[in-house]
Amino acid sequence: MEERIISECYEEFTKKHWDRIIRKLNVDEAVFNEAIAEITRLNPRPGASLGETIGRNYQQIVPDFLVEAYDDGTINISLNNRNVPELRMSRDFTEMVEEHTKNRANQSKESKEAMMFLKQKMDAAQGFIDAVKQRQNTLMTTMQAIVDLQRPFFMDGDESLLKPMILKDVAERTNLDISTISRVSNSKYAQTNFGIYPLKFFFSDGYTTEDGEEMSVREIRKALKECIDAEDKKKPLTDDELAEMLKEKGYPIARRTVAKYRQQMNIPVARLRK
């Protein structure tokens, strides 16, 4: 009955013409009232409550940077200024101040005070424009350094190609303060040929083997997870066995390091993975 009301009498339903619907469908009033009660309990926009169901609201991510890699090896970086208007001084006010400067001797006291006020506001506006440009320059400088340091990833999209990189590496390359790099990396996103990533995704600590070779912690974690995913769930691998497997794959790390990375990925010990 609920489906018939919506499909055959939608117009009457939206206007609450109950009598017309009862006559049109030739149904008992009690049956009709039950159907209406059922319909009104439903949510006409079920997707709107999805965010609330999982405890958060979904928001579309608008990338701050556009990073495009081409087959010839070039990588183009640009700021996503789609929603940012171009800032510039009004030509009318600029000409007004210039005209006043030329005829300063013929200006009244009130006119001079008005022009002084206007010039102060224009100086403040220009200062704001300069600050925005400086911020954009800082963003571009930071992103360029990240791309230079992680170039193989931006060309191929293979996460295992990400090199160990910390805030200090980017700060030294850009001559910017570490706190500045931290603020940028914690709040900005970059759109690449392989998806949108937060800038902090490109940072990871390094692991130095006994032979002095530096490896990406992210790469080791990925290899570790692959080993665990492929294990026999009836007989999960111990940390010692995982360490041996990683060594065979070219990641000579100690058992305690395996345990550390496993815990960081919230993977339980072998006996709890059965």
C-alpha atoms as a printed R data frame, in Angstrom:
    type eleno elety resid chain resno       x       y       z
1   ATOM     1    CA   MET     A     1   0.000   0.000   0.000
2   ATOM     2    CA   GLU     A     2   2.835   2.405   0.852
3   ATOM     3    CA   GLU     A     3   4.344   1.930  -2.611
4   ATOM     4    CA   ARG     A     4   0.989   2.528  -4.312
5   ATOM     5    CA   ILE     A     5   0.434   5.753  -2.400
6   ATOM     6    CA   ILE     A     6   3.825   7.136  -3.465
7   ATOM     7    CA   SER     A     7   3.821   5.845  -7.044
8   ATOM     8    CA   GLU     A     8   0.173   6.499  -7.923
9   ATOM     9    CA   CYS     A     9  -0.776   9.434  -5.717
10  ATOM    10    CA   TYR     A    10   2.438  11.334  -5.121
11  ATOM    11    CA   GLU     A    11   0.955  14.728  -5.959
12  ATOM    12    CA   GLU     A    12  -1.961  14.215  -3.566
13  ATOM    13    CA   PHE     A    13   0.417  12.848  -0.918
14  ATOM    14    CA   THR     A    14   2.640  15.945  -0.990
15  ATOM    15    CA   LYS     A    15  -0.460  18.112  -0.484
16  ATOM    16    CA   LYS     A    16  -1.960  15.789   2.152
17  ATOM    17    CA   HIS     A    17  -5.177  15.241   0.236
18  ATOM    18    CA   TRP     A    18  -5.943  12.042   2.132
19  ATOM    19    CA   ASP     A    19  -9.592  11.798   1.048
20  ATOM    20    CA   ARG     A    20  -8.639  11.926  -2.611
21  ATOM    21    CA   ILE     A    21  -6.071   9.161  -2.150
22  ATOM    22    CA   ILE     A    22  -8.581   6.926  -0.332
23  ATOM    23    CA   ARG     A    23 -11.111   7.370  -3.119
24  ATOM    24    CA   LYS     A    24  -8.552   6.959  -5.879
25  ATOM    25    CA   LEU     A    25  -7.078   3.764  -4.457
26  ATOM    26    CA   ASN     A    26 -10.377   2.535  -3.058
27  ATOM    27    CA   VAL     A    27  -8.869   1.477   0.262
28  ATOM    28    CA   ASP     A    28 -10.168   1.233   3.796
29  ATOM    29    CA   GLU     A    29  -9.415   4.310   5.906
30  ATOM    30    CA   ALA     A    30  -7.788   2.252   8.673
31  ATOM    31    CA   VAL     A    31  -5.454   0.550   6.193
32  ATOM    32    CA   PHE     A    32  -4.656   3.933   4.669
33  ATOM    33    CA   ASN     A    33  -3.834   5.467   8.055
34  ATOM    34    CA   GLU     A    34  -1.449   2.616   8.849
35  ATOM    35    CA   ALA     A    35   0.300   3.109   5.514
36  ATOM    36    CA   ILE     A    36   0.647   6.860   6.073
37  ATOM    37    CA   ALA     A    37   2.053   6.267   9.551
38  ATOM    38    CA   GLU     A    38   4.658   3.917   8.076
39  ATOM    39    CA   ILE     A    39   5.636   6.381   5.344
40  ATOM    40    CA   THR     A    40   6.044   9.301   7.750
41  ATOM    41    CA   ARG     A    41   8.466   7.243   9.847
42  ATOM    42    CA   LEU     A    42  10.823   6.944   6.875
43  ATOM    43    CA   ASN     A    43  13.689   9.328   6.117
44  ATOM    44    CA   PRO     A    44  13.291  10.904   2.663
45  ATOM    45    CA   ARG     A    45  17.029  11.708   2.626
46  ATOM    46    CA   PRO     A    46  18.730   8.617   4.077
47  ATOM    47    CA   GLY     A    47  22.155   9.599   2.777
48  ATOM    48    CA   ALA     A    48  22.158  12.765   4.870
49  ATOM    49    CA   SER     A    49  22.415  10.757   8.076
50  ATOM    50    CA   LEU     A    50  25.378   8.669   6.942
51  ATOM    51    CA   GLY     A    51  27.928  10.947   8.577
52  ATOM    52    CA   GLU     A    52  25.998  10.981  11.850
53  ATOM    53    CA   THR     A    53  25.749   7.195  11.814
54  ATOM    54    CA   ILE     A    54  29.504   6.760  11.935
55  ATOM    55    CA   GLY     A    55  30.043   9.710  14.243
56  ATOM    56    CA   ARG     A    56  31.348  12.255  11.780
57  ATOM    57    CA   ASN     A    57  30.275  14.305   8.806
58  ATOM    58    CA   TYR     A    58  31.755  13.604   5.420
59  ATOM    59    CA   GLN     A    59  33.335  16.617   3.785
60  ATOM    60    CA   GLN     A    60  34.688  16.893   0.309
61  ATOM    61    CA   ILE     A    61  38.423  17.487   0.227
62  ATOM    62    CA   VAL     A    62  39.496  20.330  -2.025
63  ATOM    63    CA   PRO     A    63  43.224  19.946  -2.792
64  ATOM    64    CA   ASP     A    64  45.485  22.927  -2.185
65  ATOM    65    CA   PHE     A    65  48.038  21.819  -4.793
66  ATOM    66    CA   LEU     A    66  47.765  20.298  -8.244
67  ATOM    67    CA   VAL     A    67  50.751  18.081  -9.070
68  ATOM    68    CA   GLU     A    68  50.777  16.772 -12.628
69  ATOM    69    CA   ALA     A    69  53.458  14.372 -13.839
70  ATOM    70    CA   TYR     A    70  54.029  13.810 -17.555
71  ATOM    71    CA   ASP     A    71  55.581  10.985 -19.552
72  ATOM    72    CA   ASP     A    72  58.578  13.120 -20.486
73  ATOM    73    CA   GLY     A    73  59.555  13.307 -16.806
74  ATOM    74    CA   THR     A    74  58.380  16.837 -16.102
75  ATOM    75    CA   ILE     A    75  56.265  17.582 -13.054
76  ATOM    76    CA   ASN     A    76  54.090  20.684 -12.955
77  ATOM    77    CA   ILE     A    77  53.048  22.136  -9.594
78  ATOM    78    CA   SER     A    78  50.383  24.783  -9.153
79  ATOM    79    CA   LEU     A    79  48.233  26.186  -6.392
80  ATOM    80    CA   ASN     A    80  44.550  25.403  -6.612
81  ATOM    81    CA   ASN     A    81  43.264  28.985  -6.630
82  ATOM    82    CA   ARG     A    82  39.882  28.060  -8.050
83  ATOM    83    CA   ASN     A    83  37.984  29.741  -5.207
84  ATOM    84    CA   VAL     A    84  40.500  32.502  -4.491
85  ATOM    85    CA   PRO     A    85  39.913  35.803  -6.301
86  ATOM    86    CA   GLU     A    86  42.843  37.824  -7.594
87  ATOM    87    CA   LEU     A    87  43.710  40.541  -5.107
88  ATOM    88    CA   ARG     A    88  44.674  43.976  -6.380
89  ATOM    89    CA   MET     A    89  44.349  47.608  -5.421
90  ATOM    90    CA   SER     A    90  41.410  49.533  -6.825
91  ATOM    91    CA   ARG     A    91  42.608  51.726  -9.683
92  ATOM    92    CA   ASP     A    92  40.115  54.441  -8.721
93  ATOM    93    CA   PHE     A    93  41.607  54.866  -5.262
94  ATOM    94    CA   THR     A    94  45.152  54.724  -6.604
95  ATOM    95    CA   GLU     A    95  44.442  57.485  -9.099
96  ATOM    96    CA   MET     A    96  42.728  59.530  -6.394
97  ATOM    97    CA   VAL     A    97  45.819  59.408  -4.174
98  ATOM    98    CA   GLU     A    98  48.110  60.205  -7.121
99  ATOM    99    CA   GLU     A    99  45.992  63.220  -8.055
100 ATOM   100    CA   HIS     A   100  46.005  64.422  -4.467
101 ATOM   101    CA   THR     A   101  49.797  64.121  -4.307
102 ATOM   102    CA   LYS     A   102  50.187  66.289  -7.409
103 ATOM   103    CA   ASN     A   103  47.897  69.045  -6.070
104 ATOM   104    CA   ARG     A   104  48.726  68.859  -2.388
105 ATOM   105    CA   ALA     A   105  49.268  72.620  -2.122
106 ATOM   106    CA   ASN     A   106  45.712  73.362  -3.228
107 ATOM   107    CA   GLN     A   107  44.011  70.912  -0.841
108 ATOM   108    CA   SER     A   108  41.996  71.961   2.197
109 ATOM   109    CA   LYS     A   109  42.761  70.615   5.646
110 ATOM   110    CA   GLU     A   110  39.731  68.294   5.532
111 ATOM   111    CA   SER     A   111  40.760  66.996   2.121
112 ATOM   112    CA   LYS     A   112  44.300  66.322   3.299
113 ATOM   113    CA   GLU     A   113  43.007  64.426   6.339
114 ATOM   114    CA   ALA     A   114  40.676  62.379   4.153
115 ATOM   115    CA   MET     A   115  43.512  61.534   1.787
116 ATOM   116    CA   MET     A   116  45.757  60.613   4.701
117 ATOM   117    CA   PHE     A   117  43.078  58.247   6.004
118 ATOM   118    CA   LEU     A   118  42.651  56.741   2.538
119 ATOM   119    CA   LYS     A   119  46.388  56.253   2.113
120 ATOM   120    CA   GLN     A   120  46.619  54.455   5.463
121 ATOM   121    CA   LYS     A   121  43.875  52.068   4.412
122 ATOM   122    CA   MET     A   122  45.521  51.495   1.045
123 ATOM   123    CA   ASP     A   123  48.844  50.754   2.728
124 ATOM   124    CA   ALA     A   124  47.087  48.239   4.979
125 ATOM   125    CA   ALA     A   125  45.396  46.653   1.958
126 ATOM   126    CA   GLN     A   126  48.703  46.418   0.108
127 ATOM   127    CA   GLY     A   127  50.255  44.839   3.176
128 ATOM   128    CA   PHE     A   128  47.510  42.222   3.174
129 ATOM   129    CA   ILE     A   129  48.051  41.497  -0.524
130 ATOM   130    CA   ASP     A   130  51.799  41.142   0.049
131 ATOM   131    CA   ALA     A   131  51.152  38.755   2.963
132 ATOM   132    CA   VAL     A   132  48.905  36.574   0.793
133 ATOM   133    CA   LYS     A   133  51.549  36.461  -1.938
134 ATOM   134    CA   GLN     A   134  54.210  35.564   0.621
135 ATOM   135    CA   ARG     A   135  52.008  32.760   1.936
136 ATOM   136    CA   GLN     A   136  51.463  31.429  -1.575
137 ATOM   137    CA   ASN     A   137  55.207  31.544  -2.178
138 ATOM   138    CA   THR     A   138  55.805  29.606   1.051
139 ATOM   139    CA   LEU     A   139  53.270  26.972   0.011
140 ATOM   140    CA   MET     A   140  54.785  26.568  -3.448
141 ATOM   141    CA   THR     A   141  58.330  26.419  -2.083
142 ATOM   142    CA   THR     A   142  57.330  23.708   0.391
143 ATOM   143    CA   MET     A   143  55.463  21.643  -2.193
144 ATOM   144    CA   GLN     A   144  58.324  21.932  -4.671
145 ATOM   145    CA   ALA     A   145  60.751  20.601  -2.069
146 ATOM   146    CA   ILE     A   146  58.461  17.657  -1.284
147 ATOM   147    CA   VAL     A   147  58.147  16.807  -4.977
148 ATOM   148    CA   ASP     A   148  61.912  17.055  -5.463
149 ATOM   149    CA   LEU     A   149  62.560  14.726  -2.525
150 ATOM   150    CA   GLN     A   150  59.826  12.232  -3.435
151 ATOM   151    CA   ARG     A   151  60.019  12.514  -7.220
152 ATOM   152    CA   PRO     A   152  59.865   8.730  -7.941
153 ATOM   153    CA   PHE     A   153  56.505   8.464  -6.177
154 ATOM   154    CA   PHE     A   154  54.973  11.369  -8.098
155 ATOM   155    CA   MET     A   155  56.064   9.744 -11.351
156 ATOM   156    CA   ASP     A   156  54.935   6.170 -10.626
157 ATOM   157    CA   GLY     A   157  52.532   6.341  -7.675
158 ATOM   158    CA   ASP     A   158  54.215   3.377  -5.975
159 ATOM   159    CA   GLU     A   159  54.116   3.909  -2.213
160 ATOM   160    CA   SER     A   160  57.230   1.795  -1.764
161 ATOM   161    CA   LEU     A   161  59.182   4.464  -3.662
162 ATOM   162    CA   LEU     A   162  58.643   7.019  -0.903
163 ATOM   163    CA   LYS     A   163  61.968   7.806   0.720
164 ATOM   164    CA   PRO     A   164  62.495   8.547   4.406
165 ATOM   165    CA   MET     A   165  61.721  12.244   4.829
166 ATOM   166    CA   ILE     A   166  61.200  14.364   7.918
167 ATOM   167    CA   LEU     A   167  60.260  18.004   8.456
168 ATOM   168    CA   LYS     A   168  63.903  18.938   8.886
169 ATOM   169    CA   ASP     A   169  64.740  17.698   5.380
170 ATOM   170    CA   VAL     A   170  62.200  20.043   3.797
171 ATOM   171    CA   ALA     A   171  63.113  22.918   6.117
172 ATOM   172    CA   GLU     A   172  66.783  22.688   5.158
173 ATOM   173    CA   ARG     A   173  65.942  22.535   1.460
174 ATOM   174    CA   THR     A   174  63.626  25.569   1.596
175 ATOM   175    CA   ASN     A   175  65.408  27.624   4.280
176 ATOM   176    CA   LEU     A   176  62.091  27.820   6.116
177 ATOM   177    CA   ASP     A   177  61.479  27.183   9.798
178 ATOM   178    CA   ILE     A   178  60.462  23.657  10.797
179 ATOM   179    CA   SER     A   179  57.309  25.039  12.451
180 ATOM   180    CA   THR     A   180  56.287  26.573   9.111
181 ATOM   181    CA   ILE     A   181  56.770  23.254   7.307
182 ATOM   182    CA   SER     A   182  54.794  21.531  10.052
183 ATOM   183    CA   ARG     A   183  51.815  23.883   9.683
184 ATOM   184    CA   VAL     A   184  51.755  23.441   5.918
185 ATOM   185    CA   SER     A   185  52.102  19.653   5.986
186 ATOM   186    CA   ASN     A   186  49.437  19.167   8.658
187 ATOM   187    CA   SER     A   187  46.668  21.070   6.897
188 ATOM   188    CA   LYS     A   188  47.188  20.867   3.127
189 ATOM   189    CA   TYR     A   189  46.347  18.330   0.435
190 ATOM   190    CA   ALA     A   190  47.871  17.641  -2.970
191 ATOM   191    CA   GLN     A   191  46.109  16.197  -5.995
192 ATOM   192    CA   THR     A   192  48.402  13.900  -7.965
193 ATOM   193    CA   ASN     A   193  47.971  11.613 -10.957
194 ATOM   194    CA   PHE     A   194  47.266   8.833  -8.472
195 ATOM   195    CA   GLY     A   195  44.832  10.487  -6.075
196 ATOM   196    CA   ILE     A   196  44.591  13.161  -3.400
197 ATOM   197    CA   TYR     A   197  46.985  12.898  -0.468
198 ATOM   198    CA   PRO     A   198  47.564  14.965   2.678
199 ATOM   199    CA   LEU     A   199  51.069  16.397   2.636
200 ATOM   200    CA   LYS     A   200  51.927  14.549   5.834
201 ATOM   201    CA   PHE     A   201  51.516  11.320   3.823
202 ATOM   202    CA   PHE     A   202  54.848  12.021   2.141
203 ATOM   203    CA   PHE     A   203  56.736  12.193   5.444
204 ATOM   204    CA   SER     A   204  58.102   9.125   7.186
205 ATOM   205    CA   ASP     A   205  60.999   8.200   9.417
206 ATOM   206    CA   GLY     A   206  63.896   6.177   8.155
207 ATOM   207    CA   TYR     A   207  65.313   2.901   9.450
208 ATOM   208    CA   THR     A   208  69.062   2.376   9.276
209 ATOM   209    CA   THR     A   209  70.271  -1.208   9.018
210 ATOM   210    CA   GLU     A   210  73.439  -2.559  10.601
211 ATOM   211    CA   ASP     A   211  75.153  -2.056   7.244
212 ATOM   212    CA   GLY     A   212  74.259   1.639   7.311
213 ATOM   213    CA   GLU     A   213  71.566   1.403   4.619
214 ATOM   214    CA   GLU     A   214  68.604   3.734   5.171
215 ATOM   215    CA   MET     A   215  65.153   2.397   4.383
216 ATOM   216    CA   SER     A   216  61.682   3.895   4.500
217 ATOM   217    CA   VAL     A   217  59.676   2.820   7.528
218 ATOM   218    CA   ARG     A   218  56.524   2.997   5.409
219 ATOM   219    CA   GLU     A   219  58.040   0.574   2.900
220 ATOM   220    CA   ILE     A   220  58.989  -1.864   5.667
221 ATOM   221    CA   ARG     A   221  55.517  -1.667   7.204
222 ATOM   222    CA   LYS     A   222  53.950  -2.377   3.837
223 ATOM   223    CA   ALA     A   223  56.132  -5.456   3.367
224 ATOM   224    CA   LEU     A   224  55.330  -6.591   6.908
225 ATOM   225    CA   LYS     A   225  51.594  -6.262   6.333
226 ATOM   226    CA   GLU     A   226  51.863  -8.227   3.091
227 ATOM   227    CA   CYS     A   227  53.585 -11.054   4.968
228 ATOM   228    CA   ILE     A   228  50.878 -11.113   7.628
229 ATOM   229    CA   ASP     A   229  48.048 -10.931   5.079
230 ATOM   230    CA   ALA     A   230  49.495 -13.911   3.213
231 ATOM   231    CA   GLU     A   231  50.117 -16.083   6.295
232 ATOM   232    CA   ASP     A   232  48.208 -19.247   7.135
233 ATOM   233    CA   LYS     A   233  45.554 -18.033   9.578
234 ATOM   234    CA   LYS     A   234  45.510 -21.455  11.208
235 ATOM   235    CA   LYS     A   235  49.191 -21.031  12.019
236 ATOM   236    CA   PRO     A   236  50.064 -17.310  12.120
237 ATOM   237    CA   LEU     A   237  53.674 -16.238  11.868
238 ATOM   238    CA   THR     A   238  55.552 -15.217  14.993
239 ATOM   239    CA   ASP     A   239  57.590 -12.020  15.107
240 ATOM   240    CA   ASP     A   240  60.776 -14.071  14.723
241 ATOM   241    CA   GLU     A   241  59.391 -15.763  11.614
242 ATOM   242    CA   LEU     A   242  58.233 -12.422  10.222
243 ATOM   243    CA   ALA     A   243  61.682 -10.944  10.807
244 ATOM   244    CA   GLU     A   244  63.225 -13.839   8.898
245 ATOM   245    CA   MET     A   245  60.789 -13.404   6.003
246 ATOM   246    CA   LEU     A   246  61.483  -9.684   5.823
247 ATOM   247    CA   LYS     A   247  65.211 -10.382   5.815
248 ATOM   248    CA   GLU     A   248  64.728 -12.642   2.798
249 ATOM   249    CA   LYS     A   249  62.807  -9.819   1.088
250 ATOM   250    CA   GLY     A   250  65.674  -7.409   1.655
251 ATOM   251    CA   TYR     A   251  64.548  -5.809   4.918
252 ATOM   252    CA   PRO     A   252  67.009  -6.965   7.594
253 ATOM   253    CA   ILE     A   253  65.282  -5.719  10.736
254 ATOM   254    CA   ALA     A   254  65.298  -7.128  14.253
255 ATOM   255    CA   ARG     A   255  62.423  -9.025  15.870
256 ATOM   256    CA   ARG     A   256  61.751  -6.175  18.310
257 ATOM   257    CA   THR     A   257  61.456  -3.799  15.351
258 ATOM   258    CA   VAL     A   258  58.938  -6.143  13.743
259 ATOM   259    CA   ALA     A   259  56.934  -6.104  16.971
260 ATOM   260    CA   LYS     A   260  57.104  -2.309  17.104
261 ATOM   261    CA   TYR     A   261  55.840  -1.817  13.544
262 ATOM   262    CA   ARG     A   262  53.185  -4.508  13.997
263 ATOM   263    CA   GLN     A   263  51.844  -2.721  17.068
264 ATOM   264    CA   GLN     A   264  51.865   0.613  15.246
265 ATOM   265    CA   MET     A   265  49.587  -0.945  12.607
266 ATOM   266    CA   ASN     A   266  47.306  -2.328  15.357
267 ATOM   267    CA   ILE     A   267  48.035  -5.921  14.344
268 ATOM   268    CA   PRO     A   268  47.873  -8.365  17.282
269 ATOM   269    CA   VAL     A   269  50.438 -11.033  18.132
270 ATOM   270    CA   ALA     A   270  50.366 -14.387  16.348
271 ATOM   271    CA   ARG     A   271  48.246 -16.236  18.926
272 ATOM   272    CA   LEU     A   272  45.505 -13.612  18.603
273 ATOM   273    CA   ARG     A   273  45.450 -13.727  14.802
274 ATOM   274    CA   LYS     A   274  44.107 -17.277  14.594
